[in-house]
mmCIF file of C-alpha atoms in Angstrom:
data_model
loop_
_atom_site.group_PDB
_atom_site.id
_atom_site.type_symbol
_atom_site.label_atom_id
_atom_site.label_comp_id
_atom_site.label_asym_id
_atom_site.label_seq_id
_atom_site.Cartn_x
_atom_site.Cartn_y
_atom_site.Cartn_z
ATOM 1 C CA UNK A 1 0.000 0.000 0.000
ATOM 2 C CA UNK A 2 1.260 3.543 -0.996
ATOM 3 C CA UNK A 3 1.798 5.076 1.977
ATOM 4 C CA UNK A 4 3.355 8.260 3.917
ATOM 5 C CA UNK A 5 4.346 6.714 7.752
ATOM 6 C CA UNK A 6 5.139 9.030 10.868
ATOM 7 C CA UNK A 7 6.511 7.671 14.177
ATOM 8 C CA UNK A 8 5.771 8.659 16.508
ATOM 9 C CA UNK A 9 1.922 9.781 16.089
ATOM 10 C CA UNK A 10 1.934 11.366 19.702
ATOM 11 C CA UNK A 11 4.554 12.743 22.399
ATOM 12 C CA UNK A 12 5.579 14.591 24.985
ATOM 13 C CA UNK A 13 8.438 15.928 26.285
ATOM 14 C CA UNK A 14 10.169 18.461 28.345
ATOM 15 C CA UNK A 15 12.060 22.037 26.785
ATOM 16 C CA UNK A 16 15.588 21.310 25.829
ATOM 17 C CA UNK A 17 15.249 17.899 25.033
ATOM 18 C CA UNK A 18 16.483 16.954 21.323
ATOM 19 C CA UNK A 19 13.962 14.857 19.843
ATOM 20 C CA UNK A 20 13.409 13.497 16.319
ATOM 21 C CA UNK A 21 10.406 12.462 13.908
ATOM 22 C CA UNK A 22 10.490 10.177 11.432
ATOM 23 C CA UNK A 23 8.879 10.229 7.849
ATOM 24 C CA UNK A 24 8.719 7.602 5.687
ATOM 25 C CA UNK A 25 7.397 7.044 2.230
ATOM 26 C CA UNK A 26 7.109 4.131 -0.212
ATOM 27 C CA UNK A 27 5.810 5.834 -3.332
ATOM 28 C CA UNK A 28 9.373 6.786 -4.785
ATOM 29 C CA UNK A 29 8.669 10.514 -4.234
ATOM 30 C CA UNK A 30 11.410 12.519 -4.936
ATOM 31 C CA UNK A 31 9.739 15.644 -2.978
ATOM 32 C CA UNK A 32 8.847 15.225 0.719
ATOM 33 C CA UNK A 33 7.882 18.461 3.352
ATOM 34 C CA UNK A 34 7.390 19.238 6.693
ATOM 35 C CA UNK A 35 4.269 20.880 7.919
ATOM 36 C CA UNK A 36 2.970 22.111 11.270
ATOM 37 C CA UNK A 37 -0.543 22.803 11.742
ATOM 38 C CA UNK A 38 -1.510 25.188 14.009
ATOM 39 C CA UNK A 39 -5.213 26.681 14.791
ATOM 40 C CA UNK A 40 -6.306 29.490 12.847
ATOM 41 C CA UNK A 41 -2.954 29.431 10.756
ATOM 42 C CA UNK A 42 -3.730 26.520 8.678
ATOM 43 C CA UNK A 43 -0.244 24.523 7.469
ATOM 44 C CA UNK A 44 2.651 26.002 7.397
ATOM 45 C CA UNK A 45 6.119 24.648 5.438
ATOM 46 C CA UNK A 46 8.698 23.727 7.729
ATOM 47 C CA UNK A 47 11.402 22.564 5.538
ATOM 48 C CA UNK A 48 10.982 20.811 2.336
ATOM 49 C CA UNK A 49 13.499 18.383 0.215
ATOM 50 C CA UNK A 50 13.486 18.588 -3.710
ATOM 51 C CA UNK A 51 15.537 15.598 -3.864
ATOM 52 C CA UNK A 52 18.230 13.071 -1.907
ATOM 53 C CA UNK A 53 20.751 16.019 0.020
ATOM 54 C CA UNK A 54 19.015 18.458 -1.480
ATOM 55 C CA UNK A 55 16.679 20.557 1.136
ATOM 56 C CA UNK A 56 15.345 24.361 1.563
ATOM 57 C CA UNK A 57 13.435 26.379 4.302
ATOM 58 C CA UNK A 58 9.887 26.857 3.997
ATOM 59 C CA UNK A 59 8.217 29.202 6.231
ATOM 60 C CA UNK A 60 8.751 28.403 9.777
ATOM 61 C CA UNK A 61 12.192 26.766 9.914
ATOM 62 C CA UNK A 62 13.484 28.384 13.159
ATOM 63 C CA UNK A 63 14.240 25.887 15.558
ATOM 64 C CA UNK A 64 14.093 22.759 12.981
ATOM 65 C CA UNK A 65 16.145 20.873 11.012
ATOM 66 C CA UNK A 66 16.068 17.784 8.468
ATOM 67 C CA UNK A 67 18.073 15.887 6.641
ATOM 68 C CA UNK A 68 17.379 14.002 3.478
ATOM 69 C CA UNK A 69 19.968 10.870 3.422
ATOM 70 C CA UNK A 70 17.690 8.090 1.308
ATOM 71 C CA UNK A 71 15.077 9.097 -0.541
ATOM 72 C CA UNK A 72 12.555 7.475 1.031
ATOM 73 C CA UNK A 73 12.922 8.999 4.920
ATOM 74 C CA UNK A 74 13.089 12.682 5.657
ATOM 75 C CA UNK A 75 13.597 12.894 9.610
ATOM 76 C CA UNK A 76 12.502 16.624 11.393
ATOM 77 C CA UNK A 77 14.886 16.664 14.286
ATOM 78 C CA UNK A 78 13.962 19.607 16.993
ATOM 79 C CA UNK A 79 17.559 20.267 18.723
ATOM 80 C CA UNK A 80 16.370 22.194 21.615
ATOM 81 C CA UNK A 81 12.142 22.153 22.005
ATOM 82 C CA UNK A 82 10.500 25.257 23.298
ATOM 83 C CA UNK A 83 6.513 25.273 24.210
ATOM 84 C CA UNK A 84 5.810 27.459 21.036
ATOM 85 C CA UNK A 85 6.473 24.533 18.861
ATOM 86 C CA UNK A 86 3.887 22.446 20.835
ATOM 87 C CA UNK A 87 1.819 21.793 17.260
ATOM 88 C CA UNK A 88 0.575 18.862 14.566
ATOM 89 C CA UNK A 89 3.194 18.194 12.190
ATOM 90 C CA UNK A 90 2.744 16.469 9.028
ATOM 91 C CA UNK A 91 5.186 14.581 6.430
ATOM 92 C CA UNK A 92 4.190 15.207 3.000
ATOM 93 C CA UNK A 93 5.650 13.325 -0.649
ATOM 94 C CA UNK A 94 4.933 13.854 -4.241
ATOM 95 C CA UNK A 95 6.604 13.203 -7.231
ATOM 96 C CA UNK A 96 8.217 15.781 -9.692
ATOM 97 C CA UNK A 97 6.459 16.207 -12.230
ATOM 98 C CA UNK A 98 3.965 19.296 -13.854
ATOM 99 C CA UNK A 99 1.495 18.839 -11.283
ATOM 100 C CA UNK A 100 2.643 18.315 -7.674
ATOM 101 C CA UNK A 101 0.181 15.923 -5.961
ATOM 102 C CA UNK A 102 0.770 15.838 -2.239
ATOM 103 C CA UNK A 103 0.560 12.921 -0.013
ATOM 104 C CA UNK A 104 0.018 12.922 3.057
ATOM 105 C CA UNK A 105 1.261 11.284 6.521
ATOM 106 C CA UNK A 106 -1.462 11.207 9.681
ATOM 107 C CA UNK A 107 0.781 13.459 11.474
ATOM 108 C CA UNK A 108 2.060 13.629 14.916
ATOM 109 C CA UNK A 109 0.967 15.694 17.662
ATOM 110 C CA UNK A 110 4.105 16.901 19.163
ATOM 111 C CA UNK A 111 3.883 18.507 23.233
ATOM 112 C CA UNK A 112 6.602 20.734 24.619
ATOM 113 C CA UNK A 113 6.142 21.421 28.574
ATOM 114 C CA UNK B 1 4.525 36.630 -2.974
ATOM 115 C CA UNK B 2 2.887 33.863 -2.729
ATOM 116 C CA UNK B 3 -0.389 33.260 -0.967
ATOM 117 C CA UNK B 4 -3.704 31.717 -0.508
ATOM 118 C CA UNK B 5 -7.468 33.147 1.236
ATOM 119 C CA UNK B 6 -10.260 31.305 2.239
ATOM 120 C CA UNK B 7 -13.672 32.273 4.278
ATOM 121 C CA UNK B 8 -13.505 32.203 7.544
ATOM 122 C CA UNK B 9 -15.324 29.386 9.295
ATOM 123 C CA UNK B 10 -16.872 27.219 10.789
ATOM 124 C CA UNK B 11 -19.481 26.321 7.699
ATOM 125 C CA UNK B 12 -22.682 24.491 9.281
ATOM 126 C CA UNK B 13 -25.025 23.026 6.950
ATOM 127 C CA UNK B 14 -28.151 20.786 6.808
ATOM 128 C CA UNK B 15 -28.015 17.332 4.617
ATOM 129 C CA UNK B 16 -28.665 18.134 1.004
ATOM 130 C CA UNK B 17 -27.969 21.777 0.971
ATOM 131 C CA UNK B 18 -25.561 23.780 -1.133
ATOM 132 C CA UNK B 19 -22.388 24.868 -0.181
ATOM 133 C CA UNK B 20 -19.846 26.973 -1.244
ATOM 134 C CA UNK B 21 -16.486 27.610 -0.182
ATOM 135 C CA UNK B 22 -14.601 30.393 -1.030
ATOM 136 C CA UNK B 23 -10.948 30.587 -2.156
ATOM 137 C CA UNK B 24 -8.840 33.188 -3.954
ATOM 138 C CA UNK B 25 -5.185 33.282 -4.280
ATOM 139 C CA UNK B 26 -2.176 35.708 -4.920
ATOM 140 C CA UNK B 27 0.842 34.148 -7.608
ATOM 141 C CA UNK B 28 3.148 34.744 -9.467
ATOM 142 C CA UNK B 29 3.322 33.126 -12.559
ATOM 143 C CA UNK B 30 0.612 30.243 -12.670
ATOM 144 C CA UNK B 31 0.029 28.058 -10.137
ATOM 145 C CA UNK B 32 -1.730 24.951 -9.849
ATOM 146 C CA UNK B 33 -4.732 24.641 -7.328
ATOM 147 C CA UNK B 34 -5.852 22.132 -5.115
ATOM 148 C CA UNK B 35 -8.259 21.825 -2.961
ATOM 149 C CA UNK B 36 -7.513 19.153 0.153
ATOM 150 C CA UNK B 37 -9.835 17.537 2.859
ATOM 151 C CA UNK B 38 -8.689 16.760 6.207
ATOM 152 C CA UNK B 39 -11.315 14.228 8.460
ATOM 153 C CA UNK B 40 -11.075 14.287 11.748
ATOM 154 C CA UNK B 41 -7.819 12.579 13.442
ATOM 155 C CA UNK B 42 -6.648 12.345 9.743
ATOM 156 C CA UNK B 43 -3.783 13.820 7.360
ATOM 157 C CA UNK B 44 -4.844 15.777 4.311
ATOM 158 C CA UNK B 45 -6.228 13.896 1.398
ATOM 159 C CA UNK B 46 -6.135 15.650 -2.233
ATOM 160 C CA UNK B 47 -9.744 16.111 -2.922
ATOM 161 C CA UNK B 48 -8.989 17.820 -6.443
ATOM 162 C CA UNK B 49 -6.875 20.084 -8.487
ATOM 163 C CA UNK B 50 -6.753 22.116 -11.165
ATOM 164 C CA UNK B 51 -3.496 22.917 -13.245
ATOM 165 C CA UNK B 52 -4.357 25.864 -15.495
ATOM 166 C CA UNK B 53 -6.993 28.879 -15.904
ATOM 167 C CA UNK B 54 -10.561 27.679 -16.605
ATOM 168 C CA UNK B 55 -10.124 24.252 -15.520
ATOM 169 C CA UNK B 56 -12.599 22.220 -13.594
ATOM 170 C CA UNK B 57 -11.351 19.946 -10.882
ATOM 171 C CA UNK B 58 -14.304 17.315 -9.714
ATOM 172 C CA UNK B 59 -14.191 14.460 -7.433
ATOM 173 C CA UNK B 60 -16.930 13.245 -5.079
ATOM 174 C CA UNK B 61 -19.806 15.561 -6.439
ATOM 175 C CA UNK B 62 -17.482 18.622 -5.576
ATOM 176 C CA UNK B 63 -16.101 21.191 -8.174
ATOM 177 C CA UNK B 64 -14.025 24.201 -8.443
ATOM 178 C CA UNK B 65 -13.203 25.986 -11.234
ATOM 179 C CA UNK B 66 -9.185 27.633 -11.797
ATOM 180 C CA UNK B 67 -10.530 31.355 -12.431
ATOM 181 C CA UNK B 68 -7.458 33.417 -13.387
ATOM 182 C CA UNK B 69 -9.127 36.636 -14.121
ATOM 183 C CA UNK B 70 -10.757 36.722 -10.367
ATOM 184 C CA UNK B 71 -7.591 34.813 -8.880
ATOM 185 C CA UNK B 72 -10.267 32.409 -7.478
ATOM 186 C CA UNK B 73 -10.951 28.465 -6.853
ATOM 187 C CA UNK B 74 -13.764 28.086 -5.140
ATOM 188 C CA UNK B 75 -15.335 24.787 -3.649
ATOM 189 C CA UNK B 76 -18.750 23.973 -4.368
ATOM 190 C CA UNK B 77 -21.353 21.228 -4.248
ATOM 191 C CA UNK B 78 -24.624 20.814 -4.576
ATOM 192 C CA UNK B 79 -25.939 18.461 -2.031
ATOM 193 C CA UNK B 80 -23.861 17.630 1.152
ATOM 194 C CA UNK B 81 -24.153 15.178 3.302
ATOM 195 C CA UNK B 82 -22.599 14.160 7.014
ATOM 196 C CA UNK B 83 -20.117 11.943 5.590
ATOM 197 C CA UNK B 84 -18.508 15.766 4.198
ATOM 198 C CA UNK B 85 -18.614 16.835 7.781
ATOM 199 C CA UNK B 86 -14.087 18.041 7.644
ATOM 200 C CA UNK B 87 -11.656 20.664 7.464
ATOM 201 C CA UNK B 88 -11.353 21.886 3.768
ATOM 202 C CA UNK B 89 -8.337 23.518 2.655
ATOM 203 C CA UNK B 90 -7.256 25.275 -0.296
ATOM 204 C CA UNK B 91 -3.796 25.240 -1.903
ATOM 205 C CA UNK B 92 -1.583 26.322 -4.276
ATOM 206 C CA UNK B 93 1.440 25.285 -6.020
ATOM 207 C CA UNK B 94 4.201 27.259 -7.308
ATOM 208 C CA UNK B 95 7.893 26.956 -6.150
ATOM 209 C CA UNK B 96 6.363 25.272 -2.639
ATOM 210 C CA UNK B 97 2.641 24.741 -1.740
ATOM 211 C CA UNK B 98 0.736 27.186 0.062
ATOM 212 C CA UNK B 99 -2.087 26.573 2.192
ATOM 213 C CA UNK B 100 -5.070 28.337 3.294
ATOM 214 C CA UNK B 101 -6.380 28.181 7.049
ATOM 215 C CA UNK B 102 -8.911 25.385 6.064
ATOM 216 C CA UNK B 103 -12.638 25.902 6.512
ATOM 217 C CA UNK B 104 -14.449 23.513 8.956
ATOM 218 C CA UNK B 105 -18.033 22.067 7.687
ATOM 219 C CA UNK B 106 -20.472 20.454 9.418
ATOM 220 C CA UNK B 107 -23.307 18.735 8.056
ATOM 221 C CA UNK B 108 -26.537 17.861 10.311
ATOM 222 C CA UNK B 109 -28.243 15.533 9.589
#
């Protein structure tokens, strides 16, 4: 089954402590994104990854980063956590192409006390 | 830049009414449109898209129509029922996607 994965789909932790979400996709996308959802803001881009090694800032990078190694996992990592990224995040893929179809992942719901 | 508008919710409806959701976008260049649905608990699913002016998008008894010269997509159908009951959002792509703030609908029964 075609399928965006996100692990974990619920935490919470403490301020300062480095934690790191995984995304996962089985589709051979080459474009995956990072979304946090937020109410009354809709989605926002986090980061998002044209291609293996190959990633760019969306609109709300501050305090993330990602790394695209394979093409099939593309990891948010959250070095230090603060409270005002308590938020649902979202992995997205899609291949290149003229029309960029996005799929999505059931997101995680991310805490920061 | 880049951006996208949609009404304000939440949208409450009875079973079999008509709805309408409202979407207009700033780009540069041309953009293609999408319009996603998000159930409850659930990621966003593409509900359909439209790739240049004065195309109609359809899926599931909804349409929207790409409308360059009013910079507008806007989600309609003509009889909704609870199963629509979601967050609807509209998008656009150019370099990145943007997304709107997503409308919430209800639909009583």
């Amino acid at each position: 089954e075609a399928q965006v994965t996100q692990n974990p789909r619920y935490l919470i932790t403490v301020t300062g402590k480095k934690l790191t979400v995984t995304c996962s996709q089985n589709m051979n996308h080459e474009y995956m994104s990072w979304y946090r959802q937020d109410p009354g803001l809709g989605l926002r881009q986090i980061y998002y990854s044209m291609n293996v090694e190959v990633t760019d800032k969306g609109d709300v990078p501050e305090g993330y980063k990602v790394s695209r190694k394979e093409k099939r996992n593309f990891p948010l990592i959250l070095e230090s956590p603060s409270p005002n990224q308590t938020s649902l995040y979202f992995c997205a893929s899609s291949v290149r192409g003229s029309v960029y179809e996005q799929y999505f992942g059931p997101g995680t719901r991310l805490t920061v006390t | 830049g880049n951006s996208v508008t949609q009404m304000e919710g939440p949208v409450t409806l009875s079973e079999e009414a008509f709805l309408t959701i409202n979407c207009t976008y700033t780009a540069t260049g041309y953009p293609s449109l999408f319009w996603y649905v998000q159930y409850p608990g659930e990621g966003l699913q593409l509900l359909l898209k439209a790739t240049k002016a004065d195309d109609k998008g359809s899926n599931k008894g909804f349409e929207a129509t790409y409308r360059k010269e009013t910079t507008s997509f806007h989600l309609e159908k003509g009889s909704v029922q609870v199963s629509d009951s979601a967050v609807y959002f509209c998008a656009l792509r150019a370099n990145q996607f943007y997304f709107g703030t997503g409308t919430s609908l209800t639909v009583i029964p």
